GROMACS .gro file of C-alpha atoms in nm:
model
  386
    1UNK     CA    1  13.169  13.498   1.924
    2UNK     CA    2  13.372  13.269   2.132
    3UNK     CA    3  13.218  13.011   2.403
    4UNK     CA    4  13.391  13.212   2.693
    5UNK     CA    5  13.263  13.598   2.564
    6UNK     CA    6  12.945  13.379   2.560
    7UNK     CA    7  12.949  13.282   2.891
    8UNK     CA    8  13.089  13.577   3.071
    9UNK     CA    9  12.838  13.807   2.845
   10UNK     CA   10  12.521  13.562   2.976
   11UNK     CA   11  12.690  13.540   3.339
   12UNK     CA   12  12.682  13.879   3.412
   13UNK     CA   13  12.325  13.997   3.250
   14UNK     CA   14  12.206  13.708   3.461
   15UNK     CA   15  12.371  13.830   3.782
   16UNK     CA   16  12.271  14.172   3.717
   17UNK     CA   17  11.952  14.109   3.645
   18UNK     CA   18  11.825  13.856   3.851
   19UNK     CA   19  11.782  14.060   4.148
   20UNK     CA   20  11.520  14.260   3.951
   21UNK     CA   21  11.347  13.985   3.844
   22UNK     CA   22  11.295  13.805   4.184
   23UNK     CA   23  11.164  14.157   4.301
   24UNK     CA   24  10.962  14.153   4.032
   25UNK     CA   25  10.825  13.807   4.076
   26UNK     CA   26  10.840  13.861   4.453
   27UNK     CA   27  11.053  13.531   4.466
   28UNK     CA   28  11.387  13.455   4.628
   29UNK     CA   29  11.691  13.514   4.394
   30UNK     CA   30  11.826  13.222   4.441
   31UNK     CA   31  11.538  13.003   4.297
   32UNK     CA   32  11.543  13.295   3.983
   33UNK     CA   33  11.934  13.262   3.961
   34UNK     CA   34  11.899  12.858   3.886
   35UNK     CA   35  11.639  12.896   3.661
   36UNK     CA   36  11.767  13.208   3.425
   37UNK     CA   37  12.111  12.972   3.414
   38UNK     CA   38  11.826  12.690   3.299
   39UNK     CA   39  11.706  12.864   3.013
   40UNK     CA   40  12.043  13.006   2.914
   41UNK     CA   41  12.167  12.700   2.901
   42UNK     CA   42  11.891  12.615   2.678
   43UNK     CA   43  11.954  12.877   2.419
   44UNK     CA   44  12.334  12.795   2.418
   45UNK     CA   45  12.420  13.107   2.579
   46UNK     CA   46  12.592  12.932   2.885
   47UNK     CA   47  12.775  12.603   2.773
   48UNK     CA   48  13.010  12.329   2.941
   49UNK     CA   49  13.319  12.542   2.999
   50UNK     CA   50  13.601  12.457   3.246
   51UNK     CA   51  13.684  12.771   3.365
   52UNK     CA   52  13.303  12.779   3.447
   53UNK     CA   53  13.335  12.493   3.662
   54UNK     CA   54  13.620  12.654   3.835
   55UNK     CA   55  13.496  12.965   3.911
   56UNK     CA   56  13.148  12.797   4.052
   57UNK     CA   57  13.334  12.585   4.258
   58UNK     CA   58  13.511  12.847   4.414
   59UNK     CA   59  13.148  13.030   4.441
   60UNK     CA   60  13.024  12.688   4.583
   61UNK     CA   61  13.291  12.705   4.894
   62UNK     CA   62  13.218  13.065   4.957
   63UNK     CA   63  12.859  12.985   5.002
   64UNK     CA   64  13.002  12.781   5.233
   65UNK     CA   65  13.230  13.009   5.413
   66UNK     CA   66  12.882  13.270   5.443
   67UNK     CA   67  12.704  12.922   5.595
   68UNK     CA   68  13.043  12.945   5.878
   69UNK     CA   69  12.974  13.338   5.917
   70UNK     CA   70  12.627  13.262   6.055
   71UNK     CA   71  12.812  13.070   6.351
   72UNK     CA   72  12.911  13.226   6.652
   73UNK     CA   73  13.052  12.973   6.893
   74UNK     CA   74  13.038  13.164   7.197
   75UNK     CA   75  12.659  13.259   7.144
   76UNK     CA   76  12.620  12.853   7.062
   77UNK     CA   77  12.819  12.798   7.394
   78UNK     CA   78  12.587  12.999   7.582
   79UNK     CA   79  12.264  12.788   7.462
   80UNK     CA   80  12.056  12.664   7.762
   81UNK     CA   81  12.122  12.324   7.818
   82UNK     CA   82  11.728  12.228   7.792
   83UNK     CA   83  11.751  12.415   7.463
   84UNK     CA   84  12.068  12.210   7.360
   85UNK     CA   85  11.916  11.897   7.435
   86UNK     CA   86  11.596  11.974   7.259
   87UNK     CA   87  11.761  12.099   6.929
   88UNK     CA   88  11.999  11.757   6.964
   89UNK     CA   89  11.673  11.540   6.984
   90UNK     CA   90  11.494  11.717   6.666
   91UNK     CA   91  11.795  11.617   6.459
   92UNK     CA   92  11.745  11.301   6.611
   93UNK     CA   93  11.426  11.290   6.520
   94UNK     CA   94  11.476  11.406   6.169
   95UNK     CA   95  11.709  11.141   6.103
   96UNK     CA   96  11.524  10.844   6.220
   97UNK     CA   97  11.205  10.961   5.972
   98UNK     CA   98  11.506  10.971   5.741
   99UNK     CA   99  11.620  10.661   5.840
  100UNK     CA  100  11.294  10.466   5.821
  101UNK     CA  101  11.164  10.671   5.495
  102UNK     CA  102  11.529  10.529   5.295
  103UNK     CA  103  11.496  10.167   5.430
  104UNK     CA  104  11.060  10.148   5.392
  105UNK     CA  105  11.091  10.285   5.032
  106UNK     CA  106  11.415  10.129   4.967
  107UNK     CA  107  11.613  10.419   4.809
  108UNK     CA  108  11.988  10.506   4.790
  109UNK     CA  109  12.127  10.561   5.158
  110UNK     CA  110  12.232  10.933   5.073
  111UNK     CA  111  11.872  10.977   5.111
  112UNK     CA  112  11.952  10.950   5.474
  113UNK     CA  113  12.187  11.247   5.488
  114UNK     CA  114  12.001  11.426   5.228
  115UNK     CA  115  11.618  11.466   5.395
  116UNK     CA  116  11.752  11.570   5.721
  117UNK     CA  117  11.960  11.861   5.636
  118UNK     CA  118  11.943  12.157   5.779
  119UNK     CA  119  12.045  12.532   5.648
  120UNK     CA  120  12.030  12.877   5.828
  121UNK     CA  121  12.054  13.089   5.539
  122UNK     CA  122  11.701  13.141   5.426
  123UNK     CA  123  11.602  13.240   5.736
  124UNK     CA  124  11.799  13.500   5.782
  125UNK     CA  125  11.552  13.612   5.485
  126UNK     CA  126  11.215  13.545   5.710
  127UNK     CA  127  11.393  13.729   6.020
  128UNK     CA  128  11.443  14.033   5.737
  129UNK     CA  129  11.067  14.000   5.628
  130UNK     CA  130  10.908  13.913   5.981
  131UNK     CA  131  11.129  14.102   6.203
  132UNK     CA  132  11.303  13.905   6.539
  133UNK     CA  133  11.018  13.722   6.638
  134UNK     CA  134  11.017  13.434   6.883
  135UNK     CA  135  10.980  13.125   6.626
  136UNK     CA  136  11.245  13.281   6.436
  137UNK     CA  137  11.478  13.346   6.719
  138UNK     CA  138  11.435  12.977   6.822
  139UNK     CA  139  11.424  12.876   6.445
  140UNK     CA  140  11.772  13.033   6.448
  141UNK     CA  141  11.907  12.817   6.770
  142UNK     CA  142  11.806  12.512   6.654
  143UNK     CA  143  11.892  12.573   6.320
  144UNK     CA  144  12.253  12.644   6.387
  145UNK     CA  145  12.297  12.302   6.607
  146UNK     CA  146  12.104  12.163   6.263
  147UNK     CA  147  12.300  12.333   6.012
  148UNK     CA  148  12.673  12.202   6.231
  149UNK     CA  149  12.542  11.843   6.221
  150UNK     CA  150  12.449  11.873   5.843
  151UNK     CA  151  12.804  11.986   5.798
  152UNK     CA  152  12.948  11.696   6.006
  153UNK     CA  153  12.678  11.515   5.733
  154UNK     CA  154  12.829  11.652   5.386
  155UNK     CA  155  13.202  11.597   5.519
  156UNK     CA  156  13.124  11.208   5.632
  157UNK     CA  157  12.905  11.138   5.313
  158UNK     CA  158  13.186  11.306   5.072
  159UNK     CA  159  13.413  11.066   5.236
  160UNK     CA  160  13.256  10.775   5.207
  161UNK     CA  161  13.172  10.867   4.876
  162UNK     CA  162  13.520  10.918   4.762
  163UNK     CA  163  13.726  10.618   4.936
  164UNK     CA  164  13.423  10.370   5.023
  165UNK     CA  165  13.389  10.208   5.384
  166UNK     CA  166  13.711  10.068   5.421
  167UNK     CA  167  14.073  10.184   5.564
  168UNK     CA  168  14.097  10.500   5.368
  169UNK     CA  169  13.742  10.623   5.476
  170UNK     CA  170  13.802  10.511   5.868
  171UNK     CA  171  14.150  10.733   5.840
  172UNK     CA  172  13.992  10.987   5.686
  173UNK     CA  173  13.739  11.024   5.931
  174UNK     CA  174  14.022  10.988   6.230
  175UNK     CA  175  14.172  11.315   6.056
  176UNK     CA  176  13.870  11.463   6.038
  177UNK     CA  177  13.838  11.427   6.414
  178UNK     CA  178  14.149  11.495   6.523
  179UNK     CA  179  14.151  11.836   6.292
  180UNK     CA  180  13.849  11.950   6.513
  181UNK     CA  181  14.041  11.855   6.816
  182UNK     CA  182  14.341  12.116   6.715
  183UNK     CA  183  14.060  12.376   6.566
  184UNK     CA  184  13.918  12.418   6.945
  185UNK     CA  185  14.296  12.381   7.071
  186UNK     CA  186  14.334  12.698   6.863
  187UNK     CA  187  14.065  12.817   6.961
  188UNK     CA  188  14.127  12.823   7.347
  189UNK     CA  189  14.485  12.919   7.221
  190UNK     CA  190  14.334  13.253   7.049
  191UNK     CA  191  14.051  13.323   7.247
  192UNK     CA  192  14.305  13.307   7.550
  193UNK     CA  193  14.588  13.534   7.368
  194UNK     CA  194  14.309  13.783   7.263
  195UNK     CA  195  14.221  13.864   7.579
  196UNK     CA  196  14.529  13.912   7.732
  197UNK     CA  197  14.665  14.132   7.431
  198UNK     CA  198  14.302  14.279   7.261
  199UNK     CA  199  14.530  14.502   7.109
  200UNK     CA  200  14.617  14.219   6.843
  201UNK     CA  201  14.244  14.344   6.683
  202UNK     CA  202  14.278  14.656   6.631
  203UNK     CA  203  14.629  14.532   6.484
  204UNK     CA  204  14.508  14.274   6.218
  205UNK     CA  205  14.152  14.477   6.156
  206UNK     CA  206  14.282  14.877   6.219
  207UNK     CA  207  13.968  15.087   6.273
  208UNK     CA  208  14.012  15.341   5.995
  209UNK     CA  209  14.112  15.059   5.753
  210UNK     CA  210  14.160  15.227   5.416
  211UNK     CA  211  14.270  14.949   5.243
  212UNK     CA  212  14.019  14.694   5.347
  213UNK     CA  213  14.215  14.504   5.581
  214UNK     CA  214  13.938  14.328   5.738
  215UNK     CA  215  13.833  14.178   5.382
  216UNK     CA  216  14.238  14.059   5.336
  217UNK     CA  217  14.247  13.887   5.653
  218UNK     CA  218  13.941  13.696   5.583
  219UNK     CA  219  13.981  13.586   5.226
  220UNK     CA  220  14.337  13.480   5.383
  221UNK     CA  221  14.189  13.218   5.634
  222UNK     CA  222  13.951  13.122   5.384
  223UNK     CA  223  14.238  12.975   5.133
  224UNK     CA  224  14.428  12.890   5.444
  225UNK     CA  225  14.171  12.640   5.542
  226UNK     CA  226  14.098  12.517   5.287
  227UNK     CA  227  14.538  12.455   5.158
  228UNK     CA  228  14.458  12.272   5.480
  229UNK     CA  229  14.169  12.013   5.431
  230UNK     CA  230  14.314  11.975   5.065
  231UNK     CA  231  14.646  11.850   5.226
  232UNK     CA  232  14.456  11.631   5.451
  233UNK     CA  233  14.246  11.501   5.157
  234UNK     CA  234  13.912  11.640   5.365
  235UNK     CA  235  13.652  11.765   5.204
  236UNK     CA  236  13.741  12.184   5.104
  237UNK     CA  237  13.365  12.308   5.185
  238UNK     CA  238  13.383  12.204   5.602
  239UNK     CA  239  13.714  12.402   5.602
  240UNK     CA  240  13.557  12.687   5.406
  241UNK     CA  241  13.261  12.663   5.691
  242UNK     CA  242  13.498  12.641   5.951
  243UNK     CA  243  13.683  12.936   5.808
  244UNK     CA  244  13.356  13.133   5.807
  245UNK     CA  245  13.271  13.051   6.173
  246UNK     CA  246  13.631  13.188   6.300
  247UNK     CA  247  13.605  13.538   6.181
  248UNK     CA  248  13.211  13.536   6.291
  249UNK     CA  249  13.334  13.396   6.638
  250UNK     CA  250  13.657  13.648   6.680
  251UNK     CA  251  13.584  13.934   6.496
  252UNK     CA  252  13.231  14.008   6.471
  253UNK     CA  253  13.205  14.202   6.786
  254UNK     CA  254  13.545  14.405   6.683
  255UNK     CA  255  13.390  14.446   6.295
  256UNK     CA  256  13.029  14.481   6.332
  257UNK     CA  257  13.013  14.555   5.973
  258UNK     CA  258  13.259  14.270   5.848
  259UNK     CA  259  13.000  13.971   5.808
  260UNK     CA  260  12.801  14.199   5.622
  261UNK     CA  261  13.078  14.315   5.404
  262UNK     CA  262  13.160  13.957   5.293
  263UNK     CA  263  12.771  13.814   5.204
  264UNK     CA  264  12.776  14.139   4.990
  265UNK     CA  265  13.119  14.101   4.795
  266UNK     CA  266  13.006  13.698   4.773
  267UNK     CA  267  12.614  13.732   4.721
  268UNK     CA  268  12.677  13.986   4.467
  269UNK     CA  269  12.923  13.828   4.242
  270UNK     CA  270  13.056  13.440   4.337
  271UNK     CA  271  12.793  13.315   4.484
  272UNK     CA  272  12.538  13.348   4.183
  273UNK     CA  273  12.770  13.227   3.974
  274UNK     CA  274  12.732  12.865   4.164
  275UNK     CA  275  12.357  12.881   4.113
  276UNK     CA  276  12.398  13.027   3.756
  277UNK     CA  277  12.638  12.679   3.748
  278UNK     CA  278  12.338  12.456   3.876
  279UNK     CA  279  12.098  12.541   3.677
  280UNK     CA  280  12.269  12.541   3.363
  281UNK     CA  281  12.358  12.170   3.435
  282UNK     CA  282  12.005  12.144   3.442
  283UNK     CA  283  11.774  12.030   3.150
  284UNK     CA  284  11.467  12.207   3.060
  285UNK     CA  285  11.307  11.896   2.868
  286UNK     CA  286  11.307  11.690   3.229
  287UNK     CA  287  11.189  11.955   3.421
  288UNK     CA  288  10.867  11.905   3.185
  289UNK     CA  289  10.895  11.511   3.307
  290UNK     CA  290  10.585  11.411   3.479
  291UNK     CA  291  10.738  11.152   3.719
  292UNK     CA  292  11.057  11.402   3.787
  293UNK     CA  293  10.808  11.626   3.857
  294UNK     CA  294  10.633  11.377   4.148
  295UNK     CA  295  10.967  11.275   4.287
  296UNK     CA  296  11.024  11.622   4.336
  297UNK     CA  297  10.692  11.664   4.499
  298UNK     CA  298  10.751  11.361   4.732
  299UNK     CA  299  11.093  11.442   4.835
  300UNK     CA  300  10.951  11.835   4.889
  301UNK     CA  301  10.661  11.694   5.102
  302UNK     CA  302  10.879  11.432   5.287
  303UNK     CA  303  11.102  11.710   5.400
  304UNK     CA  304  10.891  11.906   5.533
  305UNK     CA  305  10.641  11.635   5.718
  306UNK     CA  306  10.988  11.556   5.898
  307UNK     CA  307  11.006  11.837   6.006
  308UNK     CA  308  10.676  11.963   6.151
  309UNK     CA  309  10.695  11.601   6.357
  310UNK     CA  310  11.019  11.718   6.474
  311UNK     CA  311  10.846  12.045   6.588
  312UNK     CA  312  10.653  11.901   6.805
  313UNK     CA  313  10.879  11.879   7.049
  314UNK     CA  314  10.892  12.324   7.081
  315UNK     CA  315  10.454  12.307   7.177
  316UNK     CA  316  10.587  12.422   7.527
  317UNK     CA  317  10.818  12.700   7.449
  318UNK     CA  318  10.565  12.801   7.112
  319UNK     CA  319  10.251  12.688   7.146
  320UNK     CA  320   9.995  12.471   6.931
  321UNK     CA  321   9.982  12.787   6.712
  322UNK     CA  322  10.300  12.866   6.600
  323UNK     CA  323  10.506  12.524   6.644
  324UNK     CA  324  10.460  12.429   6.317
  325UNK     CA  325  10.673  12.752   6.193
  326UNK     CA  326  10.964  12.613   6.368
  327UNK     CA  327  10.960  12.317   6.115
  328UNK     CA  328  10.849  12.551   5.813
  329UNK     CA  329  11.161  12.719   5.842
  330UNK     CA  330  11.378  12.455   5.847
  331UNK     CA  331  11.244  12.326   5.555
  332UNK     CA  332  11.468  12.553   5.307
  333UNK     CA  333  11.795  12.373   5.308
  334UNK     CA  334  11.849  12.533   4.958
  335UNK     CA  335  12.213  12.549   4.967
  336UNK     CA  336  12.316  12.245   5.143
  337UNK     CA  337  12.055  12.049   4.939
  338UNK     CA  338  12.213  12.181   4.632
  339UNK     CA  339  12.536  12.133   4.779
  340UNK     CA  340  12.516  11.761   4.873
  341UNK     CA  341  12.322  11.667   4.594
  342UNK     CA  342  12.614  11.799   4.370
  343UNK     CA  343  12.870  11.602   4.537
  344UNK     CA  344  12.638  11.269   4.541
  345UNK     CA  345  12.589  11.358   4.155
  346UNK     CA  346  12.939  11.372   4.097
  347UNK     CA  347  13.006  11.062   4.249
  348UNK     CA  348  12.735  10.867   4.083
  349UNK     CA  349  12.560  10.782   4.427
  350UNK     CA  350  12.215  10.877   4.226
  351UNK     CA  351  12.112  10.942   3.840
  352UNK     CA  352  12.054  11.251   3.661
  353UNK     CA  353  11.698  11.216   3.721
  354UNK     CA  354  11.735  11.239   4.124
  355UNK     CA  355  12.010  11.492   4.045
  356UNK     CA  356  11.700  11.669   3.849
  357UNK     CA  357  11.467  11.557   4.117
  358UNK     CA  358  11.655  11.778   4.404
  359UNK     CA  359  11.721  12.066   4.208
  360UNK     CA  360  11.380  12.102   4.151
  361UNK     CA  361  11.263  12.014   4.503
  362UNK     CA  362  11.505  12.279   4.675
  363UNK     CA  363  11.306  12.505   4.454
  364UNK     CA  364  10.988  12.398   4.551
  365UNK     CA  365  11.068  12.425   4.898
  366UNK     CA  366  11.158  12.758   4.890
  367UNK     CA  367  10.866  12.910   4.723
  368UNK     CA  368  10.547  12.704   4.818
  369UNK     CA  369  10.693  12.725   5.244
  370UNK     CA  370  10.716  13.111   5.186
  371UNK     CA  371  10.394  13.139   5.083
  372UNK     CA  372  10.276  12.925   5.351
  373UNK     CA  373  10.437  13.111   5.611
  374UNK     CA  374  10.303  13.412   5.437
  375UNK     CA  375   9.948  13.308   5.410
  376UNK     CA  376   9.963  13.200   5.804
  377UNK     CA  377  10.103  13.527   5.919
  378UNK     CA  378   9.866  13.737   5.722
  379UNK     CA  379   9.534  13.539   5.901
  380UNK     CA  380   9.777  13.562   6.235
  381UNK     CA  381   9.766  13.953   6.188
  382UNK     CA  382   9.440  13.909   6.005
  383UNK     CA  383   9.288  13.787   6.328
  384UNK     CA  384   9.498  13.993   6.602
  385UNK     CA  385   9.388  14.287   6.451
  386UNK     CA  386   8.971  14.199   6.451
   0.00000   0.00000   0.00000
């Protein structure tokens, strides 16, 4: 049997399933997708294939395009300003633990991006499991000013990466800016031509669409955006996100349904694929590494210390009770962590091991916080009910 049969054969036993597994386990898929591409990997079933890497880089920017669809700029527009200011000074906060964690323990400066970052998606798991609470509605706000600035992070860093600091990193970066100064041009341009003519909606995205229109549209500004950032030499995942955050922002309240449409047709068949992709680049033999295993540990418990100081700054709006859940839930960043790390890796900014080390750590995170947050919300009820 041929290495490709092999690998599309694994691939899509794995994606189908994985889902019943993680039910099964009561674990996030994600976490169960990287692991069932570990073991595959191990028994030869998945090997080093090009096409592979193709296809889970294309799964890797429509992650990131699903991170964009999470983003609507005129609900982010219409944050209070104390709010706005709070959520700026936790970043702030997390990146001068960051800061100070890098330079007292003397470790590669990605670490600086790296701890900090800051990704919405799991929680739109907790809101599922928990309902819309009040730490998870304000988990969500300060979460997508996070999540923007961890964005503005992975672009910067993938720069710097790829040209160094010199000339070709400082006109990179004056690109980068000036490319967000025409994105809100068009935006104002848009949001103004869209109100005068809100006809043009019903045009592009027809309401009995029987040949899926809506999806079309999308997938074409998602390859639009990111023809452009590969002509500008930008990095391809902030115009996937960006992508992501223009349909959310100008079509969501036209297409209810659309954002839902898309994390289906990507969670359900590219995305996995990416994860399938990470952990088959992963090898079983370190993961049984006793010191991978402790930097793993630290970086998991670093991240989330960070972040409960950080927390401290919501004790007004959530009390002494439930602050700490505001930090909890930021302290998932699977696929950003994933996602950075990959880039870093690729550039040789840190070794296998770290690249092991964060893998397993954006694991970690994901199962030992939910069953924190589990435990604490069972006494909560526990208690509220006696």
């Amino acid at each position: 049997m041929s290495e490709e049969i092999l690998i599309i054969i694994s691939i899509s036993l794995i994606i189908f399933t994985s889902p019943l597994v993680s039910k099964l386990l009561k674990l996030p898929t994600i976490p169960v997708e990287i692991m069932m591409g570990a073991i595959a990997a191990y028994l030869a079933f998945i090997v080093d294939h090009p096409i592979l890497h193709l296809v889970a880089k294309l799964g890797f920017l429509y992650l990131m395009f699903l991170a964009g669809l999470e983003i609507d700029l005129k609900k982010l527009l219409s944050i209070s300003s104390t709010m706005l200011k709070k959520s700026l000074l936790y970043n702030v906060i997390l990146f001068s633990c960051s800061i100070f964690i890098t330079l007292y323990f003397d470790l590669s400066k990605i670490f600086i991006v790296i701890l900090p970052l800051i990704s919405i998606g799991v929680l739109a798991a907790l809101k599922k499991e928990y309902g819309d609470t009040e730490w998870i509605r304000i988990a969500f706000i300060v979460g997508l000013i996070g999540e923007i600035l961890s964005i503005f992070a992975l672009t910067t860093i993938s720069a710097a990466l790829e040209f160094g600091v010199g000339v070709d990193f400082y006109k990179t970066m004056s690109l980068f800016v000036l490319f967000l100064f025409a994105m809100m041009v068009v935006y104002k341009l848009f949001h103004n031509f869209i109100w005068w003519f809100p006809e043009i909606k019903n045009y592009l995205m027809p309401e009995k669409d029987h040949q899926e229109q809506d999806i079309r549209i999308s997938m074409a500004i998602f390859f639009l955006m990111i023809t452009v950032m590969m002509y500008l030499h930008l990095e391809i995942a902030f115009g996937a996100f960006i992508a992501g955050i223009f349909i959310t922002t100008f079509f969501e309240e036209h297409n209810k349904q659309l954002p839902h449409k898309l994390e289906h047709f990507g969670f359900g068949w590219l995305v996995p694929i990416f994860f399938i992709s990470v952990g088959s680049s992963l090898e079983i033999e370190a993961l049984l590494n006793l010191d991978l295993v402790i930097k793993a540990l630290l970086i998991t418990f670093a991240m989330v210390v960070i972040r409960l100081i950080a927390s401290l700054l919501f004790v007004k709006e959530m009390g002494w009770n439930k602050f700490f859940m505001l930090g909890l839930s930021h302290a998932m960043p699977l696929t950003l962590l994933i996602a950075v790390t990959t880039i870093a890796y690729d550039n040789h900014t840190i070794t296998q091991e770290y690249y092991y080390a964060f893998i397993l750590a954006s694991i970690l995170e994901v199962l030992l916080v939910m069953v924190v947050i589990r435990i604490i919300t069972s006494l909560v009820y526990f208690r509220n009910s006696n």
